[in-house]
Short mmCIF file of C-alpha atoms in Angstrom, two decimals:
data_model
loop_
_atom_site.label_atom_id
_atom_site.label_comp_id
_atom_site.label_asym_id
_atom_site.label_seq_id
_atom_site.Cartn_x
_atom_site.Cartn_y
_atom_site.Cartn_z
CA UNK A 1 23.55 -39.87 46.28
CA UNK A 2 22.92 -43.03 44.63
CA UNK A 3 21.37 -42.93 40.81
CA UNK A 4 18.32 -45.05 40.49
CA UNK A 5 18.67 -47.55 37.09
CA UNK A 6 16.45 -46.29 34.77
CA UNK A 7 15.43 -46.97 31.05
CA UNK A 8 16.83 -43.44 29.22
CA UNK A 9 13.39 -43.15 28.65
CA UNK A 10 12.35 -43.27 32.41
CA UNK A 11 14.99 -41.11 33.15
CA UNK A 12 13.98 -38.54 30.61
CA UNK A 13 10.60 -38.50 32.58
CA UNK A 14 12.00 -38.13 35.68
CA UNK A 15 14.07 -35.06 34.52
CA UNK A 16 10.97 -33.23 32.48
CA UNK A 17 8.84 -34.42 35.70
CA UNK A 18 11.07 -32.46 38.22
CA UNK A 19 11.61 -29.91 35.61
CA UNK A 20 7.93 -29.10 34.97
CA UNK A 21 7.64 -29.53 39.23
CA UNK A 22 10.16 -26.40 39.41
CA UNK A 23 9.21 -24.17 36.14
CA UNK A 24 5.51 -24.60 38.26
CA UNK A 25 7.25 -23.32 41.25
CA UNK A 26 9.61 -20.23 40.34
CA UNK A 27 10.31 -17.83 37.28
CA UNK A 28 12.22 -19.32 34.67
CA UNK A 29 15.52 -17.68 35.77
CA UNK A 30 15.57 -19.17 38.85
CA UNK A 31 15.73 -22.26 37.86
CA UNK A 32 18.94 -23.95 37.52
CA UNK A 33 19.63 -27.47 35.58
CA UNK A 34 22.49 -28.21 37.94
CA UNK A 35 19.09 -28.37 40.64
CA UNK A 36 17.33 -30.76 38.13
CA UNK A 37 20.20 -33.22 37.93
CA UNK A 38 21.01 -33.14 41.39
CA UNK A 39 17.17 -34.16 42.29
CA UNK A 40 17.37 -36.66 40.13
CA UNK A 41 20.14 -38.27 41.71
CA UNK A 42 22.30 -37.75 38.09
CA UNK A 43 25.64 -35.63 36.89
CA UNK A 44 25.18 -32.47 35.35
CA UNK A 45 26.81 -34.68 32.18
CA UNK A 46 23.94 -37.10 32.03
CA UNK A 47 21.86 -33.79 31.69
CA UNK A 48 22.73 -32.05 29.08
CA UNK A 49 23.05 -36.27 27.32
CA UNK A 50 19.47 -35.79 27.36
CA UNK A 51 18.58 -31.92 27.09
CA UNK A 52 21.79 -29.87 25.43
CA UNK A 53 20.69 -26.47 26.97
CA UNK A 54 17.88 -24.97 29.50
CA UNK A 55 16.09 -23.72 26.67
CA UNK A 56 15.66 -27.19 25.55
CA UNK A 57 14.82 -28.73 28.58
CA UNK A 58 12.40 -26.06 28.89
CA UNK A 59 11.16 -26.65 25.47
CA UNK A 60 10.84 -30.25 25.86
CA UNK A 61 8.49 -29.73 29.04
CA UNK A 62 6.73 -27.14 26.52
CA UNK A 63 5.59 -29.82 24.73
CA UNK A 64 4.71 -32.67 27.38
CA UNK A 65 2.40 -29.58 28.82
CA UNK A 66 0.89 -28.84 25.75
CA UNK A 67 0.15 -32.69 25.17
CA UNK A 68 -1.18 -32.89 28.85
CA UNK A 69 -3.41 -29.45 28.33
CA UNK A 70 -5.03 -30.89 25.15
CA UNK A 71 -5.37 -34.34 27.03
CA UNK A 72 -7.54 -32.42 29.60
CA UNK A 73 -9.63 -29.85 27.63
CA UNK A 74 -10.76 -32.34 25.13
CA UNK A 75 -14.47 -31.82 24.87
CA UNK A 76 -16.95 -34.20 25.14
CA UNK A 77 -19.52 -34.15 22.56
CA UNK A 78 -22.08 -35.96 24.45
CA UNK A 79 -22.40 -32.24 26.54
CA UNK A 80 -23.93 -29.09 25.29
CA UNK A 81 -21.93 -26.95 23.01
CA UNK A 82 -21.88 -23.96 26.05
CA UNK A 83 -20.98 -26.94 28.95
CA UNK A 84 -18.15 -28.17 26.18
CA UNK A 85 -16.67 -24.13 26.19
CA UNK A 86 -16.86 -23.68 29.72
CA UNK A 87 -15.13 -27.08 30.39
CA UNK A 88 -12.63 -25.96 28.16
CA UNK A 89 -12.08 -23.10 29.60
CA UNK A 90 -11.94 -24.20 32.96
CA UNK A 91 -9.34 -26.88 32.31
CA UNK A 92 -7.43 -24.22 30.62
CA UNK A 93 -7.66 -21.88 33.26
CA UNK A 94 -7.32 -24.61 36.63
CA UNK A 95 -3.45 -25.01 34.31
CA UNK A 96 -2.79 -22.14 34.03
CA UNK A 97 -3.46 -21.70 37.90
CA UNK A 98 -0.72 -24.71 38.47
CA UNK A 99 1.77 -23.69 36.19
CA UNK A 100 2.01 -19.77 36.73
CA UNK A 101 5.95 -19.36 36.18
CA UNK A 102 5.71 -21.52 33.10
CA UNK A 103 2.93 -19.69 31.28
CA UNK A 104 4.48 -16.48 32.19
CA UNK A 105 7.23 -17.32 31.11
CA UNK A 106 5.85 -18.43 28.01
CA UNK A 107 4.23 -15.09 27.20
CA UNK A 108 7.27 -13.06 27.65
CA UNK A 109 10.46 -12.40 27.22
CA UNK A 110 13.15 -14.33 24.84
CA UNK A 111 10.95 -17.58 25.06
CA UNK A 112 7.64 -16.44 23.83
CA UNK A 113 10.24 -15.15 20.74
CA UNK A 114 11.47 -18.38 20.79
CA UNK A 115 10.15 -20.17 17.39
CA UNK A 116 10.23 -23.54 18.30
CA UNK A 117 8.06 -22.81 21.40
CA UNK A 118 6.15 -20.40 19.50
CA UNK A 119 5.32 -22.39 17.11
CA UNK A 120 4.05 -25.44 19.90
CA UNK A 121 2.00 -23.05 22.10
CA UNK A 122 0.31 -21.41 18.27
CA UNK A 123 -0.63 -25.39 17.35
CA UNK A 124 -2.13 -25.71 20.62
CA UNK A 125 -4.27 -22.13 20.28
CA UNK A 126 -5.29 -23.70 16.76
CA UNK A 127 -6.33 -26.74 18.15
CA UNK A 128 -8.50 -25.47 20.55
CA UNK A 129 -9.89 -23.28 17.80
CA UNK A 130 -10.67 -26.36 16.04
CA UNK A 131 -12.75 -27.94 18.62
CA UNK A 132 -14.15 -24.87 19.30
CA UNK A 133 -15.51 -24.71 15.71
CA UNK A 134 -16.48 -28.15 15.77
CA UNK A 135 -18.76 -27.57 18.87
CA UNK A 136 -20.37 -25.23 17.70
CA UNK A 137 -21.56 -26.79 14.22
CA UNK A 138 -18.67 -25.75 11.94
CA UNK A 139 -15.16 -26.14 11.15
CA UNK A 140 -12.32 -24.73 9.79
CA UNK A 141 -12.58 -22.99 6.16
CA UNK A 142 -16.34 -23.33 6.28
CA UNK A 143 -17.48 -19.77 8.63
CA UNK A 144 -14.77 -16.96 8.00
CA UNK A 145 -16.78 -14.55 10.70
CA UNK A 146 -17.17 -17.43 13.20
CA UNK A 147 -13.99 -18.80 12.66
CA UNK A 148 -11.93 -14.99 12.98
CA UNK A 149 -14.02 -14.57 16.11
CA UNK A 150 -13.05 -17.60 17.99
CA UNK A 151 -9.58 -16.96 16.82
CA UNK A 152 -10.26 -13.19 18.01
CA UNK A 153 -11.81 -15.41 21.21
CA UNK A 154 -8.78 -17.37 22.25
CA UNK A 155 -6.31 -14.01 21.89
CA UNK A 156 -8.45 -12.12 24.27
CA UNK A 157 -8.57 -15.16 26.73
CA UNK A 158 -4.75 -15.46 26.48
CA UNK A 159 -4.26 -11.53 27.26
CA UNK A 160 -6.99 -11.68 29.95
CA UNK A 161 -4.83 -14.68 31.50
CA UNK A 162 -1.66 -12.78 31.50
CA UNK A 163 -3.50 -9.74 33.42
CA UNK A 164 -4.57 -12.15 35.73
CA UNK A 165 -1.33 -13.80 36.26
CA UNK A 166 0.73 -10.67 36.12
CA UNK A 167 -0.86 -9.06 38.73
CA UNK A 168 -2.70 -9.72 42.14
CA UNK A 169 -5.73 -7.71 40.86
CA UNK A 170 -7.79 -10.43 38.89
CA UNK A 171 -9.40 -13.49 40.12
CA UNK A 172 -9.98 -16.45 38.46
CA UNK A 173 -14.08 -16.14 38.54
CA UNK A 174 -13.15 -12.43 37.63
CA UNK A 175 -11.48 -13.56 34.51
CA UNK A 176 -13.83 -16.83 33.91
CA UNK A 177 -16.35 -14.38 33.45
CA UNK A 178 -14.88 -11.62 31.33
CA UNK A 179 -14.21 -14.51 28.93
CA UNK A 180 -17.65 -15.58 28.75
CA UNK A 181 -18.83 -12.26 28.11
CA UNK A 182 -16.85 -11.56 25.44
CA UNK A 183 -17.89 -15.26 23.93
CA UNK A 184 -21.57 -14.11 24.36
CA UNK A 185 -20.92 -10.83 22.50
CA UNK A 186 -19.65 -12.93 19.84
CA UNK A 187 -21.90 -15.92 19.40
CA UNK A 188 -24.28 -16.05 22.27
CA UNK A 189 -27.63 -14.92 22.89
CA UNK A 190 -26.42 -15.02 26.53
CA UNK A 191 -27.38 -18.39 26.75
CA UNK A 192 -23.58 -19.30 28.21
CA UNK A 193 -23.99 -19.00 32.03
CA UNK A 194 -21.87 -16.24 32.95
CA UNK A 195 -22.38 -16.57 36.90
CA UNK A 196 -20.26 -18.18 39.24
CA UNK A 197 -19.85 -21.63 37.58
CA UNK A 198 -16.80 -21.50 37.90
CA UNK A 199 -16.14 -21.15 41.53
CA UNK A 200 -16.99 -24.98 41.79
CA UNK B 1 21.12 9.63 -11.60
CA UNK B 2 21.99 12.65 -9.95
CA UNK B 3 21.86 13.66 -6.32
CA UNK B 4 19.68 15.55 -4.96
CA UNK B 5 21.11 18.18 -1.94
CA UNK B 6 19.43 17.36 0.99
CA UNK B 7 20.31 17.66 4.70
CA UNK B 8 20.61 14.68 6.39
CA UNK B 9 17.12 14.91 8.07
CA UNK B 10 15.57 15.43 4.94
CA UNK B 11 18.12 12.31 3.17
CA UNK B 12 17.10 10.39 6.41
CA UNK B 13 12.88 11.24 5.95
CA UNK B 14 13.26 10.59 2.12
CA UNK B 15 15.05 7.18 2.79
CA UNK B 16 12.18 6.08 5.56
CA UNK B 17 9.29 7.49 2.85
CA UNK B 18 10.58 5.57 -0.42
CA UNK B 19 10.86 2.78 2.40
CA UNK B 20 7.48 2.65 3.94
CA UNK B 21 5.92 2.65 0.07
CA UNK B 22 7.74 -0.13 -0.92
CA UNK B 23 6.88 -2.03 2.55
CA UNK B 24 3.62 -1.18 2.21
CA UNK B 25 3.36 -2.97 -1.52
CA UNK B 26 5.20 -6.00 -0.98
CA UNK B 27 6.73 -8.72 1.72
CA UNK B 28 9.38 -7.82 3.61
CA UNK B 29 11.47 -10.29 2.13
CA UNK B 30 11.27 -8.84 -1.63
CA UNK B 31 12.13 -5.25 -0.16
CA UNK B 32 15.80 -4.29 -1.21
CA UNK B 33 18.10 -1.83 0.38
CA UNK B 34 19.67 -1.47 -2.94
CA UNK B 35 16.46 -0.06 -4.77
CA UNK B 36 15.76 2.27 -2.11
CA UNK B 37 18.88 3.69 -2.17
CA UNK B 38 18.72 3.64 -6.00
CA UNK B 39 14.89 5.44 -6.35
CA UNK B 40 16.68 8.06 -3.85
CA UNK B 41 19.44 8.55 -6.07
CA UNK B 42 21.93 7.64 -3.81
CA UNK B 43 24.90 5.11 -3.25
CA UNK B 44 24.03 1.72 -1.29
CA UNK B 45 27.11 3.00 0.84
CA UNK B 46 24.99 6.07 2.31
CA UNK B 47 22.36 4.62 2.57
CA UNK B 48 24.12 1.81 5.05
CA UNK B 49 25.12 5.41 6.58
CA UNK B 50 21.73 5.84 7.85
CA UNK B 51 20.81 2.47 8.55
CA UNK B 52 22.81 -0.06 9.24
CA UNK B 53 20.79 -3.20 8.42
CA UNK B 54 17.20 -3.97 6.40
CA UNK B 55 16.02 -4.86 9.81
CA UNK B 56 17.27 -1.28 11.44
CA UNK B 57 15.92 0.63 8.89
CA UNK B 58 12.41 -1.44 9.00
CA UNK B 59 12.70 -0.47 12.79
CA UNK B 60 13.13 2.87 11.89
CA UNK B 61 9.75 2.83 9.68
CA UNK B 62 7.96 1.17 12.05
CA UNK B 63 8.62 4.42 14.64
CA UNK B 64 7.65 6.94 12.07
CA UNK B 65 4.69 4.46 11.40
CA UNK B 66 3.74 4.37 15.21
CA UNK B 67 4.03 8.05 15.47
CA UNK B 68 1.59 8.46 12.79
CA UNK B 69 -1.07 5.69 13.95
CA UNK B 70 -1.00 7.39 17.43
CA UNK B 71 -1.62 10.40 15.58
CA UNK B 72 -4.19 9.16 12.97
CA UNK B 73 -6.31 7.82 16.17
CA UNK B 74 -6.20 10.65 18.54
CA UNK B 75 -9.60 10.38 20.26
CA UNK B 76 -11.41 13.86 20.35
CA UNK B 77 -13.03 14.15 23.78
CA UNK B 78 -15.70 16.59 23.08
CA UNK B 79 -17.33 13.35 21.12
CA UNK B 80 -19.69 10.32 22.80
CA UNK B 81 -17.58 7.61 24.04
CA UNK B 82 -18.93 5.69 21.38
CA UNK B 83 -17.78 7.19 18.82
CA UNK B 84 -14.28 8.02 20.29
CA UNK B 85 -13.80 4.26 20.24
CA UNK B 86 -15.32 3.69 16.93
CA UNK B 87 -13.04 6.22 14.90
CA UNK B 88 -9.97 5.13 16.87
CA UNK B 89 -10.89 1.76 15.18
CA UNK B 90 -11.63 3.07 12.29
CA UNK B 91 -8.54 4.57 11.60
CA UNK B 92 -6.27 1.73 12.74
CA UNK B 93 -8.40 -0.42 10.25
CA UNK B 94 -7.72 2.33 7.36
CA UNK B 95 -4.00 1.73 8.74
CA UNK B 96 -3.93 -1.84 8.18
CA UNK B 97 -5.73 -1.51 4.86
CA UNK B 98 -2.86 1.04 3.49
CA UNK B 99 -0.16 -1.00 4.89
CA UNK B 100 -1.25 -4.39 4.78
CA UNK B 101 2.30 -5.98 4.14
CA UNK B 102 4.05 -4.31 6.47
CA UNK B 103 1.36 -5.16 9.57
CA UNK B 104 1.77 -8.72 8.14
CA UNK B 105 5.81 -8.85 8.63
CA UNK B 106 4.87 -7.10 12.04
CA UNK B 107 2.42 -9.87 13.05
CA UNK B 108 4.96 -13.15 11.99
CA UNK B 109 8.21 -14.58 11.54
CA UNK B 110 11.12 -13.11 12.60
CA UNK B 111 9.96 -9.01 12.80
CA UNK B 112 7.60 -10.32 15.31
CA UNK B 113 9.95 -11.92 17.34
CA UNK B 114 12.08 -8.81 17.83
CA UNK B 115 12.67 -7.05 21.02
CA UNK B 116 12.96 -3.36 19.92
CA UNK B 117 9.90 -3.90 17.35
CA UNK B 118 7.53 -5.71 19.93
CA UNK B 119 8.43 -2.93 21.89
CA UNK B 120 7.33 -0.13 19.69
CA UNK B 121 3.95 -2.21 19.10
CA UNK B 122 3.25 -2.96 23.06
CA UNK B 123 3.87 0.41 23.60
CA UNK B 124 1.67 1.40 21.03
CA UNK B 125 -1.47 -0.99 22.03
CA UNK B 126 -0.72 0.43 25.66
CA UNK B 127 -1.43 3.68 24.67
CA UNK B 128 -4.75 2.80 22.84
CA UNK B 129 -5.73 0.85 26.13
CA UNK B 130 -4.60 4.31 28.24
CA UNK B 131 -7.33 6.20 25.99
CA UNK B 132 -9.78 4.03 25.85
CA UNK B 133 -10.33 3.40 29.55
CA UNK B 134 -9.97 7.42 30.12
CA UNK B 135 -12.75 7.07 27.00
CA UNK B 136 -14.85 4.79 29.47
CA UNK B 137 -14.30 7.54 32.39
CA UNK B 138 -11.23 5.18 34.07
CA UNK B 139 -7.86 5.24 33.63
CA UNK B 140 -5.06 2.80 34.20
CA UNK B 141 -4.93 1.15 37.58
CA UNK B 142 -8.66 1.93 38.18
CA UNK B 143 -10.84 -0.86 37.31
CA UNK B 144 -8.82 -4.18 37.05
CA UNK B 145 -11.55 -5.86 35.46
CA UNK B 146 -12.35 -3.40 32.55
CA UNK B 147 -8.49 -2.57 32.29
CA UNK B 148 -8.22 -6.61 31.35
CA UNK B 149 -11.51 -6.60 29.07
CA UNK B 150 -9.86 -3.87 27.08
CA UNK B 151 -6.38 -5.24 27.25
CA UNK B 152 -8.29 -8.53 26.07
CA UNK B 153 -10.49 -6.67 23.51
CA UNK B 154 -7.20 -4.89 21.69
CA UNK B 155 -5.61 -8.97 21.27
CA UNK B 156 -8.78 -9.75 19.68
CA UNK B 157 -9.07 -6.82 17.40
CA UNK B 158 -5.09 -7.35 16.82
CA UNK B 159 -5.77 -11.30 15.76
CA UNK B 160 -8.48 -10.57 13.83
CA UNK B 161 -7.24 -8.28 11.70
CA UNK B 162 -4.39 -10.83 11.32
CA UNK B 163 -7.23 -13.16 9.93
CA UNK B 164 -7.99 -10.41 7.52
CA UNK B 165 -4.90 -9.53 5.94
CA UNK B 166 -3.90 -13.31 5.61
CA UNK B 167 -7.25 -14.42 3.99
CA UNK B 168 -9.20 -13.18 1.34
CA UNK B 169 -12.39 -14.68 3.66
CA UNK B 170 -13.58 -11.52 5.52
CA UNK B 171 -14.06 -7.90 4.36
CA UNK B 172 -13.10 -4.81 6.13
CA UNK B 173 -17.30 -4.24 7.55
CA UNK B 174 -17.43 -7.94 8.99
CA UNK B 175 -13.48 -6.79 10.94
CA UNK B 176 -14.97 -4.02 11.95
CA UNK B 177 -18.75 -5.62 13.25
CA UNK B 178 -16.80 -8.65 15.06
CA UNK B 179 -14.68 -5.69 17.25
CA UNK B 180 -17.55 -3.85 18.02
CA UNK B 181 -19.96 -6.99 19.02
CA UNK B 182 -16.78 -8.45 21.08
CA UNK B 183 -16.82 -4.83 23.01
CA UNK B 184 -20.69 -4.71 23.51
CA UNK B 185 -20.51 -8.01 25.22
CA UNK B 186 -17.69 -6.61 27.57
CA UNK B 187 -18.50 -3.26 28.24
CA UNK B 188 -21.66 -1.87 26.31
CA UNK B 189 -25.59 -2.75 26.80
CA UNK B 190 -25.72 -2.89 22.59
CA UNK B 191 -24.75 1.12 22.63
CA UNK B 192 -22.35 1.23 20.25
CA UNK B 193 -23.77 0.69 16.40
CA UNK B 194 -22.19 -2.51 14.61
CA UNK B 195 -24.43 -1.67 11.55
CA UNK B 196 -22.59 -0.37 8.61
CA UNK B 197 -21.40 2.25 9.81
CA UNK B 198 -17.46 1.47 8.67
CA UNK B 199 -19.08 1.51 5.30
CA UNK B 200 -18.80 5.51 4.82
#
């Protein structure tokens, strides 16, 4: 196997980009760094030169995901406040469809005890919260009720997604929908469509 | 001081009851082996005997404290759904208001991130899922989608009461109205009262 010449920092792409490719694919257990380097063409020494253990590696993809996931929820204020939810949600949801292993492994076990990964995936959670707020008229510190609800909100979307990705009995409309209730009980006067939106 | 003669069930309840005041008063961090053992009247040495760490004997509370919340929210099936569901959260809210330091070391940091106390809480919130679906005439394994709405609903409630004990912002009605209007948007039709009636 020949190694391709890359800038460290193209090669540090390549690795988290073959990474995140596998941690997409199979539980994080099963997934081996000696794999990673060989795909990549590099020694298992160049490796750990760039991540020092799995957890880091893993880590490190943590945070290009959570940099991607804000990239593609980012509302657009031009839409309605419900369209600028739903989109949110739906982004959130179509990534957490692509990246099952990942997020489960993110919700269990040692890693969602991990702090460093904790503490990512929690500034995340509070910046959706934020535009959340913001959508809706307010911010942070101004509504304590609106703000513990959509807090409250994002909780029960992230247990409804593990239900659904835990087990085979849940479909994505299924859970689309439960979270849109629960949002309606909340703020709505049932003026978020709760029907079949999503299925688009 | 002198020593009272206990057996070492009683030495062991006295130890875990002089421990769950002081946990309940203050942050983990300023709780001290040393004055438990001291306002039991015995040496740090036995009390080590019992528990081997701050962090086993905080374990240790957190069972007895389990046992009692399961106990404290024991739905009475002769009532209306309703109002099985509203006392159970009525009495983990009187819970959290009794013990507000200790459900904040549960809820963050490094308490939070242990195995056998996660444990003791998942198995806890499982159980108050388990009653309320057989509240709701189901059960676990017979309704996917209510199973997640309530798994969902119990995050919520769990993150917003997080919001309350952290900030001065909300009072222990609006908690209680923001659960309820959450679970009428799941499950209910606007059957279950949000209107004052946690003030009694």
């Amino acid at each position: 196997m020949t190694r391709q010449r890359l800038t460290p920092d193209e090669r540090r792409t390549q690795l988290l980009t073959i990474g995140a490719q596998l941690f997409s694919e199979r539980p994080y257990e099963d997934v081996w760094i000696e794999e990673v380097a060989e795909r990549a063409g590099v020694s298992r020494g160049l490796m750990y030169h760039y991540f020092s253990s799995k957890r880091d590696f893993f880590a490190a993809i943590v945070r290009v995901a959570v940099d991607r996931i804000l990239r593609d929820t980012e509302p657009d204020p031009a839409l309605p406040v419900q369209d600028q939810i739903t989109h949110g949600l739906d982004a959130y949801l179509t990534f957490v469809r692509e990246n099952q292993p990942s997020v489960r492994a993110l919700n269990r076990g040692e890693l969602s005890a991990d702090t460093e990964i904790r503490d990512m995936v929690d500034a995340e959670l509070a910046e959706q919260q934020r535009r959340i707020l913001v959508a809706l008229g307010s911010g942070p510190g101004q509504d304590a009720v609106l703000e513990a609800s959509i807090h409250g909100w994002i909780a029960f979307v992230r247990a409804v997604v593990v239900d659904w990705i835990e087990t085979d009995a849940l479909t994505e409309d299924q859970v689309r929908d439960l979270c849109l209730r629960a949002l309606n009980g909340l703020i709505g006067t049932g003026s978020i469509d709760t029907v079949d939106v999503g299925a688009s």
